[in-house]
Short mmCIF file of C-alpha atoms and ligand atoms in Angstrom, two decimals:
data_model
loop_
_atom_site.label_atom_id
_atom_site.label_comp_id
_atom_site.label_asym_id
_atom_site.label_seq_id
_atom_site.Cartn_x
_atom_site.Cartn_y
_atom_site.Cartn_z
CA MET K 163 75.23 97.04 132.41
CA SER K 164 73.97 99.83 135.15
CA ALA K 165 73.31 103.60 133.28
CA ILE K 166 76.25 105.24 134.40
CA THR K 167 78.49 103.67 132.22
CA GLN K 168 76.07 103.90 129.34
CA ARG K 169 74.65 107.57 127.52
CA PRO K 170 72.26 108.77 127.30
CA LYS K 171 69.82 106.96 125.21
CA GLY K 172 69.53 109.44 122.19
CA THR K 173 72.84 111.38 122.32
CA GLN K 174 76.55 110.36 121.39
CA ASP K 175 79.85 110.59 121.83
CA VAL K 176 82.07 111.80 119.32
CA VAL K 177 85.33 109.61 119.92
CA PRO K 178 89.15 110.69 118.03
CA ASN K 179 89.13 109.02 115.37
CA GLU K 180 85.24 109.86 114.02
CA VAL K 181 85.79 113.64 115.31
CA HIS K 182 87.97 114.94 111.63
CA LYS K 183 84.22 114.05 109.90
CA TRP K 184 82.81 117.17 112.69
CA HIS K 185 85.91 119.07 111.61
CA THR K 186 85.34 119.42 108.59
CA VAL K 187 81.27 120.10 108.26
CA GLU K 188 81.67 122.86 111.29
CA GLN K 189 85.25 123.98 108.87
CA VAL K 190 83.28 124.41 105.91
CA ALA K 191 79.77 126.00 107.20
CA ARG K 192 82.35 128.85 108.66
CA GLU K 193 83.57 128.74 106.09
CA SER K 194 80.39 129.51 103.68
CA ALA K 195 78.43 131.93 106.65
CA GLN K 196 81.61 134.01 106.36
CA ILE K 197 81.91 134.46 102.61
CA PHE K 198 78.54 135.02 102.32
CA GLY K 199 79.32 137.78 105.11
CA PHE K 200 77.03 136.13 107.98
CA ARG K 201 78.68 136.45 111.61
CA GLU K 202 79.36 133.91 114.69
CA ILE K 203 76.50 134.40 117.33
CA ARG K 204 76.89 132.17 120.62
CA ILE K 205 74.13 132.20 122.82
CA PRO K 206 72.88 130.08 126.22
CA THR K 207 72.33 126.02 125.95
CA PHE K 208 68.91 127.32 127.77
CA GLU K 209 66.74 130.20 127.66
CA ASP K 210 63.34 131.49 129.65
CA THR K 211 60.66 127.50 128.86
CA GLY K 212 57.97 130.87 128.09
CA LEU K 213 60.64 131.58 125.01
CA PHE K 214 60.26 128.99 123.51
CA VAL K 215 56.60 128.43 124.33
CA ARG K 216 55.95 132.23 122.79
CA SER K 217 57.97 131.80 119.55
CA VAL K 218 57.51 128.14 118.11
CA GLY K 219 54.42 127.60 119.93
CA ASP K 220 52.08 126.20 121.60
CA THR K 221 50.64 123.62 119.40
CA THR K 222 53.62 122.23 118.16
CA ASP K 223 55.15 118.94 119.06
CA VAL K 224 58.67 120.64 119.81
CA VAL K 225 56.70 122.57 122.87
CA GLN K 226 53.77 119.97 123.10
CA LYS K 227 55.81 116.75 123.41
CA GLU K 228 59.82 117.27 123.14
CA MET K 229 60.77 120.17 126.07
CA TYR K 230 63.72 119.59 128.05
CA THR K 231 62.30 121.72 131.16
CA VAL K 232 64.82 121.93 134.63
CA SER K 233 64.06 123.32 137.41
CA ALA K 234 66.72 125.75 139.13
CA THR K 235 66.26 126.27 143.12
CA GLY K 236 63.24 128.94 143.28
CA ASP K 237 60.62 129.31 141.09
CA SER K 238 61.91 129.31 137.52
CA THR K 239 62.13 126.79 134.50
CA PHE K 240 64.38 126.80 131.96
CA THR K 241 64.07 124.91 128.55
CA LEU K 242 67.74 123.57 127.10
CA ARG K 243 67.32 125.72 123.32
CA PRO K 244 65.46 123.03 120.54
CA GLU K 245 66.61 124.57 118.02
CA GLY K 246 68.87 128.05 117.82
CA THR K 247 66.45 130.70 115.86
CA ALA K 248 64.50 131.67 119.19
CA GLY K 249 67.85 132.48 121.94
CA THR K 250 70.03 134.05 118.31
CA ILE K 251 66.44 136.52 118.39
CA ARG K 252 65.53 137.04 121.82
CA ALA K 253 70.04 138.16 121.97
CA ILE K 254 69.35 140.27 118.85
CA ILE K 255 66.62 142.15 120.66
CA GLU K 256 68.47 142.28 123.98
CA ASN K 257 71.55 143.18 122.86
CA GLY K 258 70.40 146.10 120.45
CA ILE K 259 71.50 145.02 117.85
CA LEU K 260 68.38 145.58 115.73
CA ASN K 261 70.06 149.47 115.54
CA GLU K 262 73.47 148.86 114.55
CA GLY K 263 71.97 148.76 110.48
CA PHE K 264 70.19 146.29 108.67
CA PRO K 265 70.33 142.98 107.25
CA GLN K 266 71.90 141.66 110.17
CA LYS K 267 72.87 138.89 109.52
CA VAL K 268 74.43 135.73 112.21
CA PHE K 269 74.67 132.02 112.07
CA TYR K 270 76.00 129.78 114.38
CA MET K 271 76.69 126.29 115.92
CA LEU K 272 75.30 124.63 118.75
CA SER K 273 73.88 121.96 120.37
CA CYS K 274 70.30 121.36 120.74
CA PHE K 275 67.58 119.61 122.64
CA ARG K 276 64.48 117.52 121.49
CA HIS K 277 62.68 114.89 123.67
CA GLU K 278 62.23 112.48 120.80
CA LYS K 279 62.32 108.83 119.81
CA PRO K 280 65.68 107.83 118.98
CA GLN K 281 66.23 106.71 115.13
CA ALA K 282 69.12 107.47 112.58
CA GLY K 283 69.22 110.85 112.30
CA ARG K 284 67.16 111.18 115.15
CA LEU K 285 68.92 112.06 118.67
CA ARG K 286 67.73 113.90 121.98
CA GLU K 287 70.97 115.63 121.82
CA PHE K 288 71.67 116.67 118.22
CA HIS K 289 73.52 119.96 116.65
CA GLN K 290 72.98 122.54 114.16
CA PHE K 291 74.36 125.20 111.99
CA GLY K 292 71.87 127.90 111.41
CA CYS K 293 72.26 131.09 110.46
CA GLU K 294 69.60 134.29 110.47
CA MET K 295 69.27 136.95 108.16
CA ILE K 296 67.02 139.62 109.80
CA GLY K 297 65.76 143.30 108.05
CA THR K 298 64.66 142.29 105.04
CA ALA K 299 61.41 141.51 103.65
CA ASN K 300 63.40 141.68 99.88
CA ALA K 301 62.47 137.69 98.08
CA LYS K 302 65.89 138.12 96.66
CA ALA K 303 66.88 137.62 100.89
CA ASP K 304 65.82 133.96 100.35
CA ALA K 305 67.26 133.60 97.60
CA GLU K 306 69.80 134.31 99.45
CA VAL K 307 70.09 132.45 102.28
CA ILE K 308 68.37 129.51 100.85
CA SER K 309 71.77 130.22 98.63
CA LEU K 310 73.61 129.86 101.69
CA ALA K 311 72.71 126.60 102.62
CA LYS K 312 73.25 125.12 99.44
CA SER K 313 76.64 126.32 99.27
CA VAL K 314 77.57 124.52 102.39
CA LEU K 315 76.02 121.23 100.92
CA ASP K 316 77.60 121.84 97.77
CA ARG K 317 81.53 122.65 99.24
CA LEU K 318 80.61 119.18 101.38
CA GLY K 319 80.28 117.70 97.70
CA LEU K 320 76.84 115.95 98.45
CA ARG K 321 75.36 115.56 95.49
CA GLY K 322 71.33 114.46 94.93
CA ILE K 323 69.83 116.87 97.60
CA GLU K 324 66.91 118.16 96.47
CA LEU K 325 65.31 121.75 97.44
CA ASN K 326 61.57 122.08 98.54
CA ILE K 327 59.86 124.84 98.79
CA ASN K 328 56.61 126.62 99.62
CA SER K 329 54.74 129.56 100.74
CA ILE K 330 52.96 130.05 104.05
CA GLY K 331 51.45 133.28 103.14
CA CYS K 332 50.95 136.16 106.02
CA PRO K 333 48.50 135.75 109.02
CA LYS K 334 46.07 137.40 106.44
CA CYS K 335 45.80 135.00 104.15
CA ARG K 336 46.13 131.93 106.17
CA ALA K 337 42.76 132.96 107.89
CA GLU K 338 41.13 132.40 105.23
CA TYR K 339 43.35 128.93 104.69
CA HIS K 340 42.53 127.71 108.22
CA LYS K 341 38.97 128.20 107.85
CA ALA K 342 39.18 125.71 104.58
CA LEU K 343 42.00 123.41 106.65
CA LYS K 344 38.81 123.27 109.50
CA LYS K 345 36.34 121.92 107.74
CA TYR K 346 38.49 119.51 105.58
CA PHE K 347 39.38 118.03 108.72
CA GLU K 348 36.45 117.99 110.70
CA GLN K 349 34.59 115.45 107.94
CA TYR K 350 37.86 113.38 110.08
CA LYS K 351 38.16 114.36 113.44
CA ASP K 352 37.36 111.36 114.92
CA GLN K 353 40.62 109.51 112.73
CA LEU K 354 42.82 112.47 114.09
CA CYS K 355 45.36 111.34 116.78
CA GLU K 356 44.07 113.11 120.18
CA THR K 357 46.97 115.65 120.11
CA CYS K 358 46.00 116.53 115.88
CA GLN K 359 41.96 117.01 117.24
CA GLY K 360 43.39 119.63 119.82
CA ARG K 361 44.84 121.49 116.87
CA LEU K 362 41.48 121.11 114.81
CA GLU K 363 40.89 124.92 116.57
CA LYS K 364 43.37 126.16 117.89
CA ASN K 365 46.11 126.15 114.79
CA PRO K 366 44.85 123.36 112.14
CA MET K 367 47.87 123.98 110.20
CA ARG K 368 49.59 121.89 112.47
CA ILE K 369 47.74 119.04 111.75
CA LEU K 370 49.89 118.72 108.30
CA ASP K 371 53.10 117.87 110.05
CA CYS K 372 52.35 115.68 111.90
CA LYS K 373 53.70 112.18 112.26
CA SER K 374 51.38 109.94 112.42
CA ASP K 375 50.83 107.75 109.12
CA GLU K 376 47.07 108.34 109.98
CA ASP K 377 46.90 111.88 109.87
CA LYS K 378 49.70 112.37 107.15
CA LYS K 379 47.02 109.73 105.14
CA ILE K 380 44.69 111.89 105.89
CA GLY K 381 46.46 115.21 105.04
CA GLU K 382 47.29 114.35 101.68
CA ASN K 383 43.78 115.56 99.85
CA ALA K 384 43.60 118.73 102.10
CA PRO K 385 43.71 121.63 100.55
CA ILE K 386 46.65 123.75 99.97
CA ILE K 387 48.11 127.16 100.97
CA LEU K 388 49.26 127.88 97.85
CA ASP K 389 45.66 128.58 96.42
CA TYR K 390 45.06 131.08 99.47
CA LEU K 391 47.84 133.21 99.44
CA CYS K 392 47.56 137.05 99.56
CA GLU K 393 48.47 139.31 96.26
CA ASP K 394 51.42 140.55 97.98
CA CYS K 395 52.29 136.77 99.49
CA ASN K 396 51.58 135.06 96.14
CA GLU K 397 54.00 138.15 94.58
CA HIS K 398 56.39 137.54 97.57
CA PHE K 399 56.73 133.94 96.04
CA GLU K 400 57.03 134.48 92.03
CA GLN K 401 60.41 136.83 92.96
CA LEU K 402 61.54 134.05 95.43
CA LYS K 403 61.61 131.50 92.22
CA TYR K 404 62.64 134.07 89.86
CA ASN K 405 65.53 134.61 91.75
CA LEU K 406 66.58 131.07 92.63
CA GLY K 407 66.73 130.47 88.79
CA PHE K 408 68.83 133.70 88.39
CA MET K 409 70.69 132.07 90.55
CA GLY K 410 71.19 128.30 89.29
CA ILE K 411 69.19 127.16 92.01
CA ASP K 412 67.47 124.01 91.08
CA PHE K 413 64.27 123.37 93.12
CA LYS K 414 60.41 121.66 93.50
CA ILE K 415 57.41 123.31 94.54
CA ASN K 416 56.64 120.97 97.41
CA PRO K 417 52.71 122.90 99.06
CA ARG K 418 52.79 120.14 101.39
CA ILE K 419 55.54 121.78 104.15
CA VAL K 420 54.89 123.23 106.42
CA ARG K 421 57.61 123.29 108.95
CA GLY K 422 57.31 122.40 112.46
CA LEU K 423 57.82 125.81 114.31
CA ASP K 424 54.84 127.95 114.37
CA TYR K 425 57.38 131.59 113.81
CA TYR K 426 57.54 130.79 110.36
CA THR K 427 55.31 133.53 106.92
CA ARG K 428 55.62 133.09 103.33
CA THR K 429 58.60 131.18 102.73
CA VAL K 430 59.90 127.53 104.18
CA PHE K 431 61.82 125.85 102.65
CA GLU K 432 63.81 122.40 103.51
CA PHE K 433 66.94 120.42 101.85
CA VAL K 434 66.10 116.69 101.51
CA THR K 435 67.97 113.70 100.92
CA THR K 436 67.05 109.65 100.29
CA ASP K 437 70.39 108.08 101.32
CA ILE K 438 70.07 108.34 105.20
CA GLY K 439 66.33 106.76 105.42
CA ALA K 440 63.34 108.23 107.04
CA GLN K 441 65.18 110.68 108.16
CA GLY K 442 66.37 112.85 105.25
CA THR K 443 65.82 116.91 105.86
CA VAL K 444 69.12 117.82 106.08
CA CYS K 445 68.56 121.62 106.31
CA GLY K 446 65.16 123.15 106.71
CA GLY K 447 64.39 127.30 106.85
CA GLY K 448 61.82 129.72 106.32
CA ARG K 449 60.72 133.05 106.81
CA TYR K 450 59.50 134.56 109.71
CA ASP K 451 57.97 137.64 109.58
CA GLY K 452 56.24 138.05 112.53
CA LEU K 453 59.03 136.86 115.41
CA ILE K 454 60.33 139.76 116.22
CA GLU K 455 57.22 141.97 117.41
CA GLN K 456 56.09 139.27 118.91
CA LEU K 457 59.21 138.53 121.20
CA GLY K 458 59.05 142.11 121.96
CA GLY K 459 61.29 143.95 119.39
CA LYS K 460 60.47 145.94 116.65
CA PRO K 461 58.52 144.68 114.14
CA THR K 462 61.31 143.59 112.04
CA PRO K 463 61.07 140.57 109.05
CA ALA K 464 63.36 137.87 109.66
CA LEU K 465 64.64 134.62 107.69
CA GLY K 466 66.73 131.64 108.11
CA PHE K 467 67.51 128.16 108.55
CA GLY K 468 68.24 125.32 110.79
CA MET K 469 71.15 122.41 109.54
CA GLY K 470 71.29 119.36 112.03
CA LEU K 471 75.04 118.05 111.54
CA GLU K 472 74.08 114.41 112.04
CA ARG K 473 72.02 114.05 109.25
CA LEU K 474 75.59 116.25 107.11
CA ILE K 475 77.85 113.54 107.97
CA LEU K 476 75.36 111.07 107.71
CA THR K 477 74.87 111.77 104.29
CA MET K 478 78.60 112.46 103.40
CA GLN K 479 79.62 109.13 104.70
CA ASN K 480 77.51 106.89 103.11
CA GLN K 481 77.65 108.31 99.82
CA GLY K 482 80.95 108.60 100.17
CA CYS K 483 82.20 112.20 100.48
CA GLY K 484 85.89 112.81 101.85
CA PHE K 485 86.82 114.34 105.10
CA ILE K 486 89.74 117.47 105.89
CA GLU K 487 92.55 114.22 106.84
CA PRO K 488 93.37 114.48 110.71
CA GLU K 489 96.65 115.42 111.12
CA LYS K 490 99.56 112.82 111.59
CA CYS K 491 102.75 113.36 113.61
CA ASN K 492 105.55 114.97 111.51
CA ILE K 493 108.54 113.50 113.71
CA TYR K 494 108.22 110.97 115.98
CA ILE K 495 112.16 110.88 117.94
CA ALA K 496 112.61 107.36 119.13
CA THR K 497 115.37 107.17 122.15
CA MET K 498 117.34 104.01 123.44
CA GLY K 499 117.69 105.41 127.08
CA GLY K 500 120.85 107.24 129.22
CA ASP K 501 120.89 110.84 127.95
CA ALA K 502 119.58 110.72 124.24
CA ASP K 503 116.44 110.59 126.25
CA ALA K 504 117.04 114.27 127.66
CA VAL K 505 118.09 115.09 123.84
CA GLY K 506 114.85 113.63 122.85
CA ILE K 507 112.87 115.89 125.10
CA THR K 508 114.46 119.27 124.12
CA LEU K 509 114.49 117.94 120.57
CA VAL K 510 110.41 117.62 120.31
CA LYS K 511 110.23 120.61 122.83
CA ARG K 512 112.42 122.85 120.05
CA LEU K 513 110.32 120.71 117.26
CA ARG K 514 106.86 122.14 118.69
CA ASP K 515 108.31 125.51 119.74
CA GLU K 516 108.45 126.31 115.36
CA GLY K 517 104.91 124.64 115.50
CA PHE K 518 105.52 120.63 114.31
CA PHE K 519 103.71 117.69 115.54
CA ALA K 520 106.28 115.70 117.18
CA GLU K 521 106.73 113.19 119.60
CA ASN K 522 108.98 111.34 121.47
CA ASP K 523 108.53 107.55 124.21
CA LEU K 524 106.05 107.87 127.40
CA VAL K 525 105.97 104.74 128.99
CA GLY K 526 109.57 102.85 128.06
CA ARG K 527 109.21 101.12 124.95
CA GLY K 528 112.00 99.35 123.90
CA LEU K 529 113.29 100.80 119.89
CA LYS K 530 111.50 98.18 118.43
CA ALA K 531 108.44 99.23 120.17
CA GLN K 532 108.92 102.51 119.38
CA MET K 533 109.49 101.99 115.67
CA LYS K 534 105.78 99.99 115.46
CA TYR K 535 104.27 102.76 117.62
CA ALA K 536 106.04 106.06 115.01
CA ASP K 537 104.72 103.56 112.32
CA LYS K 538 101.14 103.45 114.13
CA ILE K 539 100.82 107.13 114.73
CA GLY K 540 101.41 107.62 111.00
CA ALA K 541 104.67 110.21 111.95
CA ASP K 542 106.45 110.96 108.81
CA PHE K 543 109.72 110.87 110.16
CA VAL K 544 111.70 109.22 112.89
CA ILE K 545 115.07 109.88 114.11
CA VAL K 546 116.71 106.99 115.86
CA LEU K 547 118.89 108.71 118.87
CA GLY K 548 121.34 106.29 120.72
CA ASP K 549 124.77 107.14 122.77
CA ASN K 550 126.50 107.39 119.05
CA GLU K 551 124.37 109.71 117.95
CA VAL K 552 124.36 111.81 120.74
CA GLU K 553 127.47 111.80 120.98
CA SER K 554 128.86 112.32 117.17
CA LYS K 555 125.73 115.46 117.79
CA SER K 556 124.15 113.74 114.35
CA ALA K 557 121.89 111.36 113.36
CA LYS K 558 119.25 109.69 110.53
CA LEU K 559 116.60 111.12 109.81
CA LYS K 560 114.50 108.88 108.06
CA ASN K 561 111.21 109.04 106.11
CA MET K 562 109.07 106.41 106.90
CA LYS K 563 107.53 106.62 103.43
CA THR K 564 109.28 106.67 101.17
CA GLY K 565 112.53 104.74 103.22
CA GLU K 566 115.71 107.13 102.88
CA GLN K 567 117.17 108.01 104.84
CA THR K 568 119.14 111.71 105.42
CA ASP K 569 121.91 113.00 108.43
CA ILE K 570 120.87 115.43 109.56
CA SER K 571 122.74 117.33 112.68
CA LEU K 572 121.40 117.90 116.48
CA ASN K 573 122.89 121.23 116.77
CA GLU K 574 121.45 125.35 116.91
CA ASP K 575 120.18 124.58 112.69
CA PHE K 576 118.58 121.16 113.84
CA VAL K 577 114.89 122.36 113.97
CA GLU K 578 115.66 124.53 110.57
CA ALA K 579 117.20 121.59 108.87
CA PHE K 580 114.07 119.57 109.57
CA SER K 581 112.37 122.19 108.75
CA ASP K 582 113.87 121.75 104.73
CA VAL K 583 113.89 117.83 104.78
CA TYR K 584 109.75 118.29 106.21
CA PHE K 585 108.83 120.48 102.94
CA ALA K 586 110.68 118.67 100.43
CA ASP K 587 108.54 116.00 100.64
CA MET K 588 105.41 117.98 100.94
CA MET K 589 106.23 119.53 97.37
CA SER K 590 106.81 116.03 96.39
CA ASP K 591 105.33 114.44 93.34
CA ASP K 592 103.41 112.10 95.54
CA LYS K 593 103.12 114.05 98.72
CA MET K 594 101.11 116.83 95.99
CA GLN K 595 99.02 113.90 94.39
CA GLU K 596 97.59 112.54 97.58
CA MET K 597 96.83 116.29 98.73
CA PHE K 598 94.22 116.57 95.52
CA SER K 599 92.58 113.83 95.51
CA ALA K 600 91.83 114.43 99.24
CA LEU K 601 90.21 117.58 98.43
CA ALA K 602 88.43 116.29 95.10
CA GLY K 603 86.38 114.19 97.62
CA ASP K 604 88.12 110.50 96.03
CA GLY K 605 87.00 108.85 99.37
CA GLU K 606 88.26 108.66 103.02
P1 ATP P 172 61.58 116.20 111.55
O1 ATP P 172 60.58 117.00 110.50
O2 ATP P 172 62.84 115.73 110.25
O3 ATP P 172 61.76 116.12 112.37
P2 ATP P 172 62.48 119.52 112.05
O4 ATP P 172 61.51 119.76 111.78
O5 ATP P 172 61.36 119.09 113.45
O6 ATP P 172 62.54 118.54 111.31
P3 ATP P 172 64.02 121.58 112.09
O7 ATP P 172 63.20 122.19 113.41
O8 ATP P 172 63.59 122.75 111.17
O9 ATP P 172 62.83 119.86 112.40
O10 ATP P 172 65.48 121.65 112.77
C1 ATP P 172 66.45 121.99 111.70
C2 ATP P 172 66.96 120.76 111.25
O11 ATP P 172 67.18 120.34 112.46
C3 ATP P 172 66.43 119.66 110.25
O12 ATP P 172 66.20 119.62 109.26
C4 ATP P 172 67.21 117.87 110.77
O13 ATP P 172 68.54 118.39 109.83
C5 ATP P 172 67.99 118.61 112.27
N1 ATP P 172 66.80 117.82 113.39
C6 ATP P 172 65.78 118.33 113.36
N2 ATP P 172 65.75 117.32 115.03
C7 ATP P 172 66.26 116.47 114.92
C8 ATP P 172 66.79 115.72 115.67
N3 ATP P 172 66.48 115.47 116.61
N4 ATP P 172 67.98 114.78 115.66
C9 ATP P 172 68.64 114.99 114.54
N5 ATP P 172 68.87 116.57 113.53
C10 ATP P 172 67.74 116.66 113.79
MG1 MG P 173 61.32 117.71 114.45
#
C-alpha cells in the first residue's frame, strides 16, 4: 500500500465507534481537575526548539533522540511539543500569570510528539492530560497533585494501579550523589551504551533512566539518591509521605525512579499498571522547583504530572471498565414518499430545534430498509408516515425496545407529546436499571 493511504507509523486514528472511550477519559479528567480547582490552559503545538532543550534537558532521551524539529522558511527551527510542561510554564511566564497570586493551578489536554519506536502504549503522537501547580514548595501541594491523578484513575474505575514515589533531591544534595554515581558507573564504562558513556560526565543520573537492558542491569546496584538527600529535602519527603498517609493514598517508595526529564527536583512519582504490558506507566510527574527561574521567570517552586490517555484507555479496556455510552438516536421518522417526505423533514427539524436527536431517510430507501436502518442506529422510537398519517395528522409512535405503540398527533403539540412519552420511558424501571449499571462500570 502506498504511503499516502496509510497513517504515519506510530500515529492512531480514532474512529467514530471508538471515540466515546476518548470522551470518557477526557470528561472524567476535566471534571476531576475542575473539582480540585485547576483551570484549563491551551498552548501552541510547537515551540522554539531551545525551550525544550533548556527545560527537558540536553542529555535526556527526549531531546537527544525523540524530538520532531521542523524548520520554517527563514532560519527559525521549531519543535513539536514532546510534553506539556515546558510550553505551559513558558505561557505562564509570558502572560504574567505569576503575578495573579499563588498557587496557580492549570491543566491541559494535548497531543505530544516523540520519535520513538512504536509499540503497544508507545506512540509517536500520543495524548496527555496534565496539570501544573505553581507557587508552592509545601509538600501538601505534592500530595494534592498526586491525589488529583489518583482521583482521575479512581473515577475511571481503574484498579490495581500502584503509586511509586521517590525524591531526587535538589541541586545541593545531587552534587554529592552525582559524584558517587560517577564513581560507580566508571567501573562499567565500557559496557554502557554510547549515549550513556556521554552522560557519565555531564549527567550520570540520566543513566538510571536508560532503556537499554544492559545499562538497566548495571544500574541495579548503583547508589540510591535517598541516601544522599540533604536535611531539607529529607524533611520534604517525610512531609509528603505523612500527607499521603493522611489522605489514605497507598504508595511504594521506589528509589530507582529518576524520571526522563531533567527539570525534576525533590518529589517524583509514577502510577504503574501491570495490565498493559511493558509500557505500564500511565502517569508520571514531580516537582520542578528550578524550572521557572531557568526559563527567565522569578524563582518559583512548581510541580505537576502528565497522564498518557492512550495507556489509560488500554488499561480500561483490559480491565473491562465502563465507558460513557455514545448518544443514540431518540427518534427516526420513516416516510413513504410524496407528501410524507416533506412532513418528515419538518418534524425532524422541529424535534432537533428542541434538542432531540432525530433522523430521517436521506438515501431514498424503501420502508423496510428504513426500519432496518433505524434499528441499526439504535433509535429509541420510530414513526412511520404515509398518506394516511399525513391526511389525519396523526401517527403511531413505536417504542423500539418494548414494541409498544402510542397514537401521536402531528399538530403543533407534536414535539411536546413526543417529549412526554420519551421522558416517561427514560424513567422506566428498565432504563433506570440500565443507567445505574452503566454508571457502576459493568463493562461496555
Ligand atoms: P516512558 O518511561 O514510558 O517512556 P516517560 O517517562 O517518557 O515514559 P513522561 O515524559 O513522564 O513519560 O510522560 C508522561 C506520560 O505520558 C507517561 O507516563 C505515559 O503515560 C505517557 N507517554 C509518554 N511517552 C509516550 C508515548 N510515546 N506514547 C504513549 N504515551 C506516552
Ligand atoms: Mg519516554
